[in-house]
Amino acid sequence: MVKKIKQNISLALLVTLCIVLSGCVSTQSYKPDSPKYAHLAMTPPMGWNSWNFFAKEIDEAKIKAVADAMVSSGMRDAGYEYLVLDDAWMAAERDKNGALQADPVKFPKGMKEIGDYIHSKGLKFGIYEDRAFRTCQSLPGSFEHEEIDMKTFAAWGVDYIKMDSCSAEGNGRLSSEDYMLYRKYIEKAGRPIVLSISDFGSAAWVWGGKESSQLWRTGWDIRHSMHSVYRCADCSGGNNRIHPAFNGLWQFAGPGYWNDPDMLQVGNFTIEDKKVLESANKAHFGLWCILASPLMAGNDLRVITDSVRDILTSPEVIAVNQDKRGLQGYKVFVDGNLEVYNKPLADGTTAVLLLNKGKDTADITVTWEMIGLSGKQPVRDLWEHKDIGTFEDSFSAKGLGEHGNMMLKIGKKGRPLPAPAPMSLEKYTITRKGVTSLCDLYYAWREHNPPVYNKTFDGKPIVIDGKTFERGFGCKTKTDFMFAGTERGDRLIGTVAIDESYQGENSGRFRIYHEDRFANRVLWDSGQMTKDSPAKEFNIELKDYNCIMLTFDGKNKENGKNANDVLGVFADPQIIAND
Ligand code: GLA
């Protein structure tokens, strides 16, 4: 059965969208001092990053060869401007003044020299750090060296910083505070540097990442498999990280602040069938373009094949990504593995991706109704650089094989087409006076098993000690979810218990956090609970909070590892505002 995602479109709503987008996640009161950097990343950043192909094995010769290849392959001229050195460029120790320094074996001439080389090629210089005391590869991190590191980077001519989050649980600071510190010290250092939040998708769109940074990760690390590509794409464009009512994260992105489903694996797949390989590369690239994702290539540019080069530099597909309007594309049709995405463009036309994520050959149709058009409309194939003709009411791609896709431009130039209505603030933010049941709000972020509203995870009524609760969340094994908030709301009350239907011996622990897990601000902790533990009530004072995260972690009785069966409930969680 075909399922349509209905788009509720009107011009008036477009105006509302613009107003709402300018303030919908500004949960932070701090504003960067300097409007002079407000122009950064007005379209999704494009570049190349060393991690996906080289991992830790980078050195001066390789990076310079990649810089040369960015020019000779045409990547630079296609728009890829940042060359970013990921983890493991630095020495194991800071220098005697506490400054970071290059690994003396990998980069014997130092980082300024490599930056100068990158700049001499007409490219910009990007670098990696981590906001904890050590990076993901256990090298020196920036914690408690924030100011000196930003000063050092500025002196080296750095234009882009990917700031990672491994070990940041130990910082004792909210993520929003951490990233704002870097923004502050970047501005103090006086260089317009793009700041990229790398935090495995821990809700920067909820806690206000756009106040400090130009892009934020929406999910875990991408691998070189299409399974991983689709999973990452669904962190930005689907409901892997947000309540399904949102239709992806599109409403949280725009010029200057982007959802980042991680770097590209185009050119890194090991798929034997050449046709399927080409489709996979195009499917990955097309998805990133329609989702207005940052385009950070991650393949070995020194040995790029013609096919991969043509895909990565395809001008009309890149133009969709770089469209000045900056609207992130969204799904307008899903039927199993078949998907249609839409991205209305600045020139009045719209970009459409038809994608077969499955193995079986299929036809996919986009109707004009799905994309806000009617009548006869011109259709252009952006991969083939070809006008295909004029079609009435719909267009069908025939016989799309495994990962098969088409990237189209549909419609005539003119007034921009309206965007769909964003989810309104009040449906996902704790802003009301009086009593707000969290069960009346959509969570704006989640990880692991999604919570089930007003039922146990297994879909049964929530019953604790014989009392049935109409409201609550059913959780299983590992369930994390977050609600956006404002400073309003004074107390959070509710009850937790291991689900009555769970008869196993494993335990579960309920915790309530201010902001994400990295911030590690635990407001309330149930401790380990088993099926025999009495229910526990929480009654927490909320002060100056951004957002609230509820978590449930199952633990295996035998070995203390994650349990895969235990069920828990948050019954009747309510926010009480006094005024
Ligand atoms: C994390 C990031 C990756 C990469 C590695 C480097 O896993 O998510 O993108 O930067 O660290 O150690």
Coordinates of C-alpha atoms and ligand atoms in Angstrom, one line a residue:
M1 CA 0.0 0.0 0.0
V2 CA 1.4 3.3 -1.0
K3 CA 1.8 5.8 1.8
K4 CA 1.9 9.5 1.1
I5 CA 3.4 12.1 3.3
K6 CA 1.0 14.9 2.9
Q7 CA 2.5 18.3 2.5
N8 CA 0.5 21.2 3.9
I9 CA 1.6 24.0 1.8
S10 CA 0.6 27.7 1.5
L11 CA 2.4 30.9 0.8
A12 CA 1.4 32.3 4.2
L13 CA 3.1 29.4 5.9
L14 CA 6.3 30.2 4.0
V15 CA 6.3 33.5 5.7
T16 CA 5.7 31.8 9.1
L17 CA 8.5 29.4 8.3
C18 CA 11.0 32.3 7.8
I19 CA 10.0 33.9 11.0
V20 CA 10.1 30.6 13.0
L21 CA 13.4 29.5 11.4
S22 CA 15.1 32.6 12.6
G23 CA 14.4 31.8 16.2
C24 CA 13.1 28.2 16.7
V25 CA 16.1 26.7 18.4
S26 CA 17.6 29.8 20.0
T27 CA 17.5 28.3 23.5
Q28 CA 20.7 30.0 24.4
S29 CA 20.6 33.6 25.5
Y30 CA 24.3 34.3 24.6
K31 CA 24.8 35.8 21.2
P32 CA 28.2 35.9 19.5
D33 CA 29.6 39.4 19.9
S34 CA 30.8 39.8 16.4
P35 CA 28.3 40.0 13.6
K36 CA 31.3 40.1 11.2
Y37 CA 31.3 36.3 11.2
A38 CA 27.6 36.0 10.5
H39 CA 28.2 35.4 6.8
L40 CA 30.0 32.1 7.3
A41 CA 28.7 29.0 5.5
M42 CA 25.7 30.6 3.9
T43 CA 25.6 27.5 1.7
P44 CA 26.6 24.0 3.0
P45 CA 30.4 23.8 3.4
M46 CA 32.2 21.8 0.7
G47 CA 35.7 20.3 1.1
W48 CA 37.7 17.1 1.7
N49 CA 38.5 15.5 5.0
S50 CA 41.2 13.0 5.7
W51 CA 39.4 10.6 8.1
N52 CA 37.2 8.4 5.9
F53 CA 40.1 7.2 3.7
F54 CA 43.3 7.7 5.6
A55 CA 42.1 7.6 9.2
K56 CA 45.2 8.2 11.4
E57 CA 47.7 7.6 8.6
I58 CA 48.1 11.2 7.4
D59 CA 51.4 13.1 6.7
E60 CA 52.8 16.0 4.9
A61 CA 53.3 14.2 1.6
K62 CA 49.8 12.7 1.5
I63 CA 48.1 16.0 2.4
K64 CA 50.1 17.9 -0.2
A65 CA 49.3 15.3 -2.8
V66 CA 45.6 15.6 -1.9
A67 CA 45.8 19.4 -2.2
D68 CA 47.3 19.1 -5.6
A69 CA 44.7 16.5 -6.6
M70 CA 41.9 18.8 -5.4
V71 CA 43.1 21.2 -8.0
S72 CA 43.9 18.8 -10.9
S73 CA 40.8 16.7 -10.5
G74 CA 38.6 19.8 -10.8
M75 CA 37.3 19.4 -7.2
R76 CA 38.4 22.9 -6.2
D77 CA 36.7 24.5 -9.2
A78 CA 33.6 22.5 -8.5
G79 CA 33.3 24.2 -5.1
Y80 CA 35.3 22.0 -2.7
E81 CA 37.2 24.7 -0.8
Y82 CA 38.2 23.2 2.6
L83 CA 40.9 20.7 3.0
V84 CA 40.4 19.4 6.6
L85 CA 43.0 17.4 8.5
D86 CA 41.1 15.1 10.9
D87 CA 42.4 13.4 14.0
A88 CA 46.0 12.4 14.6
W89 CA 47.8 15.3 13.1
M90 CA 49.1 16.4 16.5
A91 CA 52.0 15.4 18.7
A92 CA 51.3 13.4 21.8
E93 CA 52.4 16.4 23.9
R94 CA 51.8 20.1 23.9
D95 CA 54.9 22.4 23.8
K96 CA 56.4 24.0 26.8
N97 CA 54.0 26.9 26.5
G98 CA 51.0 24.6 26.4
A99 CA 50.4 25.0 22.7
L100 CA 49.5 22.2 20.4
Q101 CA 52.1 21.2 18.0
A102 CA 52.3 19.0 14.9
D103 CA 53.3 15.4 15.0
P104 CA 57.1 15.8 14.4
V105 CA 57.3 12.7 12.2
K106 CA 54.1 13.2 10.1
F107 CA 54.4 17.0 9.7
P108 CA 58.1 17.9 10.4
K109 CA 57.7 21.4 9.0
G110 CA 54.7 22.1 11.3
M111 CA 51.1 23.0 10.7
K112 CA 51.5 26.6 9.5
E113 CA 53.6 25.2 6.6
I114 CA 50.9 22.8 5.6
G115 CA 48.3 25.5 5.9
D116 CA 50.3 27.8 3.7
Y117 CA 50.6 25.0 1.1
I118 CA 46.9 24.5 1.2
H119 CA 46.2 28.2 0.8
S120 CA 48.7 28.5 -2.0
K121 CA 46.5 26.1 -4.0
G122 CA 43.5 28.4 -3.6
L123 CA 42.0 26.2 -0.9
K124 CA 41.1 26.8 2.8
F125 CA 42.7 25.0 5.7
G126 CA 40.6 22.9 8.1
I127 CA 41.7 21.1 11.2
Y128 CA 40.3 18.7 13.9
E129 CA 40.3 18.9 17.6
D130 CA 38.3 17.5 20.5
R131 CA 36.6 19.5 23.3
A132 CA 37.7 17.0 26.0
F133 CA 41.2 16.5 27.4
R134 CA 42.0 14.0 24.7
T135 CA 40.8 13.3 21.2
C136 CA 39.1 10.1 20.0
Q137 CA 42.5 8.8 19.1
S138 CA 43.8 9.7 22.7
L139 CA 45.9 12.7 21.5
P140 CA 45.8 16.1 23.3
G141 CA 42.3 17.6 23.3
S142 CA 41.4 21.3 23.8
F143 CA 39.7 21.1 27.3
E144 CA 41.1 23.9 29.4
H145 CA 43.2 25.0 26.5
E146 CA 40.3 26.5 24.5
E147 CA 41.7 30.0 24.2
I148 CA 45.3 29.1 23.4
D149 CA 44.2 26.5 20.9
M150 CA 41.9 28.9 19.0
K151 CA 44.8 31.5 19.0
T152 CA 47.2 28.9 17.7
F153 CA 44.8 27.8 14.9
A154 CA 44.2 31.4 13.9
A155 CA 48.0 31.9 13.7
W156 CA 48.3 28.9 11.5
G157 CA 45.7 30.3 9.2
V158 CA 43.0 27.7 10.0
D159 CA 39.6 28.5 8.3
Y160 CA 37.5 25.5 9.6
I161 CA 37.6 23.5 12.8
K162 CA 35.9 20.2 13.4
M163 CA 35.5 20.0 17.1
D164 CA 34.8 16.5 18.3
S165 CA 33.3 15.2 21.5
C166 CA 35.0 11.9 22.6
S167 CA 35.5 11.9 26.4
A168 CA 33.5 15.2 26.8
E169 CA 31.4 13.6 29.5
G170 CA 34.3 14.5 31.8
N171 CA 34.2 18.3 31.0
G172 CA 31.4 19.0 33.5
R173 CA 30.0 21.6 31.1
L174 CA 26.9 21.7 29.0
S175 CA 27.6 21.1 25.3
S176 CA 26.0 24.4 24.5
E177 CA 28.4 26.1 26.9
D178 CA 31.4 24.2 25.5
Y179 CA 30.8 25.1 21.9
M180 CA 30.0 28.7 22.8
L181 CA 33.5 29.0 24.4
Y182 CA 35.1 28.0 21.1
R183 CA 33.0 30.6 19.3
K184 CA 34.1 33.2 21.8
Y185 CA 37.8 32.4 21.5
I186 CA 37.6 32.1 17.7
E187 CA 36.2 35.6 17.6
K188 CA 38.8 36.8 20.1
A189 CA 41.5 35.3 17.9
G190 CA 40.1 37.5 15.1
R191 CA 39.8 35.0 12.2
P192 CA 36.5 34.0 10.6
I193 CA 36.6 30.2 11.2
V194 CA 33.8 27.8 10.5
L195 CA 33.0 25.7 13.6
S196 CA 31.7 22.2 13.0
I197 CA 30.1 20.4 15.9
S198 CA 31.1 16.8 15.9
D199 CA 29.1 15.1 18.7
F200 CA 27.6 11.9 17.1
G201 CA 24.3 13.7 16.6
S202 CA 23.6 14.6 20.2
A203 CA 20.8 17.1 19.6
A204 CA 22.6 20.4 18.7
W205 CA 19.5 21.4 16.8
V206 CA 17.6 21.2 20.1
W207 CA 20.1 22.8 22.5
G208 CA 21.0 25.7 20.2
G209 CA 24.1 24.6 18.2
K210 CA 23.4 27.4 15.7
E211 CA 24.3 30.0 18.3
S212 CA 27.9 28.9 18.2
S213 CA 28.5 26.8 15.1
Q214 CA 27.7 26.5 11.4
L215 CA 27.1 22.8 11.3
W216 CA 26.4 19.9 13.6
R217 CA 26.5 16.2 13.2
T218 CA 23.1 14.5 13.2
G219 CA 24.2 10.9 13.8
W220 CA 27.0 8.4 14.4
D221 CA 30.0 7.9 12.2
I222 CA 29.4 7.0 8.6
R223 CA 31.1 3.8 7.3
H224 CA 31.7 2.8 3.7
S225 CA 28.6 0.8 3.2
M226 CA 25.2 1.9 1.8
H227 CA 23.5 0.6 4.9
S228 CA 25.5 3.1 6.9
V229 CA 24.8 5.8 4.3
Y230 CA 21.1 5.3 4.5
R231 CA 21.1 5.2 8.2
C232 CA 23.1 8.5 8.4
A233 CA 20.8 10.1 5.8
D234 CA 17.8 9.2 7.9
C235 CA 19.3 11.0 10.9
S236 CA 19.0 14.2 8.9
G237 CA 16.1 13.4 6.5
G238 CA 14.2 10.8 8.4
N239 CA 13.1 9.9 11.9
N240 CA 16.3 8.2 13.2
R241 CA 16.8 11.1 15.6
I242 CA 13.5 12.9 15.9
H243 CA 9.8 12.2 16.4
P244 CA 8.3 11.0 13.1
A245 CA 5.8 13.9 13.1
F246 CA 8.7 16.3 12.1
N247 CA 9.5 14.7 8.7
G248 CA 13.2 14.9 9.4
L249 CA 15.3 17.8 10.6
W250 CA 14.8 20.2 7.6
Q251 CA 13.2 22.9 9.7
F252 CA 16.4 23.2 11.9
A253 CA 18.7 24.1 9.0
G254 CA 19.2 27.2 6.8
P255 CA 21.9 29.5 5.5
G256 CA 24.7 29.6 8.1
Y257 CA 23.6 26.5 10.1
W258 CA 23.4 23.0 8.7
N259 CA 22.5 19.4 9.7
D260 CA 25.5 17.3 9.0
P261 CA 24.8 13.5 8.4
D262 CA 28.7 13.1 8.3
M263 CA 31.3 13.1 5.6
L264 CA 31.0 11.5 2.1
Q265 CA 32.0 7.9 1.4
V266 CA 31.6 8.4 -2.4
G267 CA 34.5 6.6 -4.0
N268 CA 35.1 4.3 -0.9
F269 CA 32.6 1.6 -1.5
T270 CA 33.7 -1.9 -2.4
I271 CA 30.8 -3.0 -4.6
E272 CA 31.9 -5.3 -7.4
D273 CA 29.1 -4.7 -9.9
K274 CA 30.2 -1.5 -11.7
K275 CA 26.6 -0.4 -12.4
V276 CA 25.5 -0.9 -8.8
L277 CA 28.6 0.9 -7.6
E278 CA 27.9 3.9 -9.8
S279 CA 24.2 3.9 -8.6
A280 CA 25.4 3.7 -5.0
N281 CA 27.8 6.6 -5.4
K282 CA 25.1 8.7 -7.0
A283 CA 22.5 7.7 -4.5
H284 CA 24.8 8.8 -1.6
F285 CA 25.8 12.0 -3.3
G286 CA 22.3 12.8 -4.5
L287 CA 20.9 12.3 -0.9
W288 CA 23.6 14.6 0.6
C289 CA 22.8 17.2 -2.1
I290 CA 19.0 17.2 -1.7
L291 CA 19.4 17.2 2.2
A292 CA 21.6 20.4 1.9
S293 CA 24.3 18.5 3.8
P294 CA 27.9 19.7 4.1
L295 CA 29.8 18.0 1.2
M296 CA 33.1 16.8 2.7
A297 CA 34.6 14.3 0.3
G298 CA 36.5 11.5 2.0
N299 CA 38.0 9.4 -0.8
D300 CA 41.6 9.1 -2.0
L301 CA 41.7 11.9 -4.5
R302 CA 45.2 10.9 -5.7
V303 CA 43.7 7.9 -7.5
I304 CA 40.1 9.1 -8.3
T305 CA 38.3 7.2 -11.1
D306 CA 36.5 9.1 -13.9
S307 CA 33.2 7.9 -12.6
V308 CA 33.8 9.1 -9.0
R309 CA 35.2 12.4 -10.2
D310 CA 32.2 13.0 -12.5
I311 CA 29.8 12.3 -9.6
L312 CA 31.6 14.4 -7.0
T313 CA 31.9 17.4 -9.5
S314 CA 28.6 17.1 -11.2
P315 CA 27.7 20.8 -11.5
E316 CA 23.9 20.6 -11.6
V317 CA 23.7 18.2 -8.7
I318 CA 26.0 20.4 -6.6
A319 CA 23.9 23.4 -7.5
V320 CA 21.0 21.8 -5.8
N321 CA 23.1 21.5 -2.6
Q322 CA 24.5 25.0 -2.9
D323 CA 21.1 26.6 -3.7
K324 CA 21.1 30.1 -2.1
R325 CA 17.6 29.5 -0.6
G326 CA 19.2 27.0 1.7
L327 CA 16.1 24.9 2.3
Q328 CA 16.9 21.3 3.3
G329 CA 15.0 18.8 1.2
Y330 CA 12.4 16.5 2.8
K331 CA 10.6 13.3 2.0
V332 CA 7.3 13.6 0.2
F333 CA 6.8 9.9 -0.5
V334 CA 7.9 6.7 1.2
D335 CA 6.9 3.2 0.2
G336 CA 9.2 0.6 1.8
N337 CA 12.5 1.1 0.1
L338 CA 11.2 3.7 -2.4
E339 CA 11.6 7.3 -1.6
V340 CA 11.0 10.7 -3.1
Y341 CA 12.6 13.9 -1.7
N342 CA 11.8 17.4 -2.6
K343 CA 13.9 20.6 -2.3
P344 CA 12.3 23.8 -3.5
L345 CA 15.0 26.1 -5.0
A346 CA 15.5 29.8 -5.1
D347 CA 14.7 30.1 -8.8
G348 CA 11.2 28.8 -8.5
T349 CA 11.9 25.3 -9.7
T350 CA 12.2 22.3 -7.4
A351 CA 14.8 19.6 -7.1
V352 CA 13.5 16.0 -6.7
L353 CA 15.3 12.8 -5.9
L354 CA 13.7 9.5 -6.8
L355 CA 15.5 6.7 -4.9
N356 CA 15.3 3.0 -4.8
K357 CA 17.1 1.9 -1.6
G358 CA 16.1 -1.8 -2.1
K359 CA 17.5 -4.6 -4.2
D360 CA 14.5 -5.2 -6.4
T361 CA 14.0 -3.2 -9.6
A362 CA 11.2 -0.7 -9.3
D363 CA 9.4 2.3 -10.9
I364 CA 9.1 5.4 -8.8
T365 CA 6.6 8.2 -9.6
V366 CA 6.6 11.8 -8.3
T367 CA 3.3 13.5 -8.7
W368 CA 3.1 17.3 -9.0
E369 CA 0.7 17.2 -6.0
M370 CA 3.6 15.9 -3.9
I371 CA 5.8 18.9 -4.8
G372 CA 3.3 21.7 -5.0
L373 CA 3.0 21.9 -8.8
S374 CA 0.2 21.3 -11.3
G375 CA -0.4 21.1 -15.0
K376 CA 2.4 20.7 -17.6
Q377 CA 5.9 21.0 -16.2
P378 CA 9.4 20.7 -17.7
V379 CA 11.6 18.0 -16.3
R380 CA 15.4 18.0 -16.4
D381 CA 17.8 15.1 -15.6
L382 CA 20.5 16.7 -13.5
W383 CA 23.0 13.8 -13.7
E384 CA 22.6 13.6 -17.5
H385 CA 22.4 17.4 -18.0
K386 CA 19.4 16.8 -20.2
D387 CA 15.9 18.1 -20.6
I388 CA 13.7 15.1 -20.7
G389 CA 10.5 16.8 -21.8
T390 CA 7.3 18.3 -20.4
F391 CA 5.1 16.1 -18.3
E392 CA 1.5 16.6 -17.0
D393 CA 0.7 15.8 -13.3
S394 CA 3.6 13.4 -12.7
F395 CA 6.8 11.9 -13.8
S396 CA 7.8 8.2 -13.5
A397 CA 11.4 6.8 -13.4
K398 CA 11.2 3.3 -14.9
G399 CA 13.2 0.3 -13.9
L400 CA 15.4 1.7 -11.1
G401 CA 17.7 -1.1 -9.9
E402 CA 19.6 -1.5 -6.6
H403 CA 20.4 2.0 -5.3
G404 CA 18.9 3.3 -8.6
N405 CA 18.0 7.0 -8.5
M406 CA 17.3 10.1 -10.6
M407 CA 18.0 13.7 -9.6
L408 CA 15.5 16.0 -11.4
K409 CA 14.8 19.6 -11.6
I410 CA 11.1 20.2 -12.2
G411 CA 9.1 23.3 -13.0
K412 CA 9.6 26.7 -14.5
K413 CA 11.6 29.6 -13.1
G414 CA 9.6 32.2 -11.2
R415 CA 8.4 32.9 -7.7
P416 CA 9.9 30.4 -5.3
L417 CA 7.6 27.5 -4.4
P418 CA 6.4 27.5 -0.8
A419 CA 8.1 25.2 1.8
P420 CA 5.9 23.0 4.0
A421 CA 4.8 24.2 7.4
P422 CA 7.4 23.5 10.0
M423 CA 6.4 21.9 13.2
S424 CA 5.3 24.7 15.5
L425 CA 7.3 25.5 18.6
E426 CA 4.5 24.8 21.0
K427 CA 4.2 21.2 19.8
Y428 CA 7.8 20.3 20.9
T429 CA 8.9 23.0 23.4
I430 CA 8.1 23.4 27.0
T431 CA 6.8 27.0 26.9
R432 CA 3.4 26.8 28.4
K433 CA 2.2 28.2 31.7
G434 CA 0.8 25.8 34.3
V435 CA 1.1 22.1 33.8
T436 CA 2.5 20.5 30.7
S437 CA 2.5 16.8 30.2
L438 CA 5.6 15.8 28.4
C439 CA 3.4 13.2 26.7
D440 CA 1.6 16.1 24.9
L441 CA 4.9 17.2 23.3
Y442 CA 6.9 15.6 20.5
Y443 CA 10.5 14.8 21.5
A444 CA 12.9 16.7 19.3
W445 CA 15.7 14.2 19.6
R446 CA 16.1 10.5 20.4
E447 CA 18.6 7.8 20.3
H448 CA 18.3 4.0 20.5
N449 CA 14.8 2.6 20.9
P450 CA 12.2 5.3 20.4
P451 CA 9.9 5.8 23.5
V452 CA 6.3 4.7 23.1
Y453 CA 3.7 7.3 24.0
N454 CA 1.1 6.5 26.7
K455 CA 1.7 2.7 26.5
T456 CA 4.5 0.3 27.6
F457 CA 7.1 -0.4 25.0
D458 CA 5.1 -3.5 24.2
G459 CA 1.9 -1.5 23.6
K460 CA 0.2 -2.4 26.9
P461 CA -1.5 0.0 29.3
I462 CA 1.0 1.5 31.9
V463 CA 0.1 0.0 35.3
I464 CA 2.1 0.6 38.5
D465 CA 1.0 -1.1 41.7
G466 CA -2.5 -1.7 40.3
K467 CA -2.9 1.9 39.2
T468 CA -3.3 2.6 35.5
F469 CA -1.6 5.7 34.1
E470 CA -3.1 7.3 31.0
R471 CA 0.1 9.2 30.3
G472 CA 3.7 8.1 30.2
F473 CA 6.5 6.7 28.1
G474 CA 7.3 3.0 27.5
C475 CA 11.0 2.4 27.2
K476 CA 13.1 -0.7 26.3
T477 CA 16.7 -1.5 27.0
K478 CA 18.2 1.8 26.0
T479 CA 16.0 4.7 25.3
D480 CA 17.1 8.4 25.3
F481 CA 14.8 11.2 24.3
M482 CA 14.9 15.0 24.7
F483 CA 12.5 17.8 24.8
A484 CA 13.3 21.4 23.9
G485 CA 12.6 23.9 26.6
T486 CA 12.9 27.5 27.6
E487 CA 13.8 28.9 30.9
R488 CA 10.1 28.5 31.9
G489 CA 9.0 25.6 34.0
D490 CA 9.9 25.2 37.6
R491 CA 9.5 21.5 38.5
L492 CA 9.5 18.2 36.7
I493 CA 7.5 15.5 38.4
G494 CA 6.6 11.9 37.6
T495 CA 7.1 8.2 38.5
V496 CA 9.3 5.5 37.2
A497 CA 9.1 1.7 37.5
I498 CA 10.2 -1.4 35.7
D499 CA 7.3 -2.5 33.5
E500 CA 5.0 -5.0 35.3
S501 CA 5.0 -7.3 32.3
Y502 CA 8.8 -7.7 32.6
Q503 CA 9.6 -10.9 34.5
G504 CA 13.3 -11.1 33.8
E505 CA 16.1 -10.6 36.3
N506 CA 17.9 -7.7 34.6
S507 CA 17.8 -4.2 35.9
G508 CA 17.2 -0.7 34.5
R509 CA 18.2 2.8 35.5
F510 CA 16.2 5.9 34.8
R511 CA 18.0 9.2 34.6
I512 CA 16.9 12.8 33.8
Y513 CA 19.5 15.2 32.4
H514 CA 19.8 18.8 31.6
E515 CA 20.8 18.7 27.9
D516 CA 22.7 15.8 26.3
R517 CA 24.8 13.0 27.8
F518 CA 28.0 14.8 27.1
A519 CA 27.0 17.6 29.4
N520 CA 26.6 14.9 32.1
R521 CA 24.3 17.1 34.1
V522 CA 22.2 14.4 35.8
L523 CA 19.2 16.1 37.5
W524 CA 17.8 12.9 38.9
D525 CA 18.9 9.2 39.0
S526 CA 16.7 6.3 40.0
G527 CA 19.7 4.0 40.6
Q528 CA 19.4 0.4 39.4
M529 CA 15.8 -0.9 39.6
T530 CA 14.5 -4.5 39.2
K531 CA 11.0 -5.9 38.8
D532 CA 10.9 -6.1 42.6
S533 CA 11.9 -2.5 43.2
P534 CA 9.0 -0.2 44.3
A535 CA 8.2 2.6 41.9
K536 CA 10.1 5.8 42.5
E537 CA 8.8 9.3 42.2
F538 CA 10.9 12.3 41.0
N539 CA 10.3 15.9 41.8
I540 CA 13.1 18.0 40.4
E541 CA 13.6 21.7 40.5
L542 CA 14.4 23.1 37.0
K543 CA 16.5 26.2 36.9
D544 CA 17.7 27.9 33.7
Y545 CA 17.3 24.8 31.7
N546 CA 17.6 24.5 27.9
C547 CA 16.2 21.1 27.4
I548 CA 15.4 17.9 29.3
M549 CA 16.6 14.5 28.4
L550 CA 15.0 11.3 29.8
T551 CA 17.0 8.1 29.6
F552 CA 16.5 4.5 30.4
D553 CA 19.4 2.0 30.5
G554 CA 19.0 -1.7 30.9
K555 CA 21.7 -3.8 32.5
N556 CA 22.3 -7.5 32.3
K557 CA 22.3 -9.1 35.7
E558 CA 24.9 -11.8 34.8
N559 CA 27.6 -9.7 33.2
G560 CA 26.7 -6.0 33.9
K561 CA 26.6 -5.3 30.2
N562 CA 23.6 -3.7 28.3
A563 CA 20.5 -5.9 28.7
N564 CA 18.5 -6.3 25.6
D565 CA 15.1 -7.0 27.1
V566 CA 14.3 -5.0 30.1
L567 CA 11.3 -2.7 29.9
G568 CA 10.7 0.5 31.9
V569 CA 8.1 3.3 32.2
F570 CA 8.2 7.0 32.9
A571 CA 4.6 7.5 34.2
D572 CA 2.9 10.9 34.0
P573 CA 5.9 13.1 33.5
Q574 CA 4.8 16.7 34.0
I575 CA 6.4 20.1 34.0
I576 CA 4.9 22.5 36.5
A577 CA 5.4 26.3 35.8
N578 CA 4.5 28.5 38.7
D579 CA 3.6 31.8 37.0
Ligands
GLA1 C1 35.1 10.6 15.7 C2 34.4 11.4 14.6 C3 35.0 11.0 13.3 C4 36.5 11.1 13.3 C5 37.1 10.4 14.4 C6 38.6 10.7 14.6 O1 34.7 9.2 15.7 O2 33.0 11.2 14.6 O3 34.4 11.7 12.2 O4 36.8 12.5 13.4 O5 36.5 10.7 15.7 O6 39.1 10.0 15.7

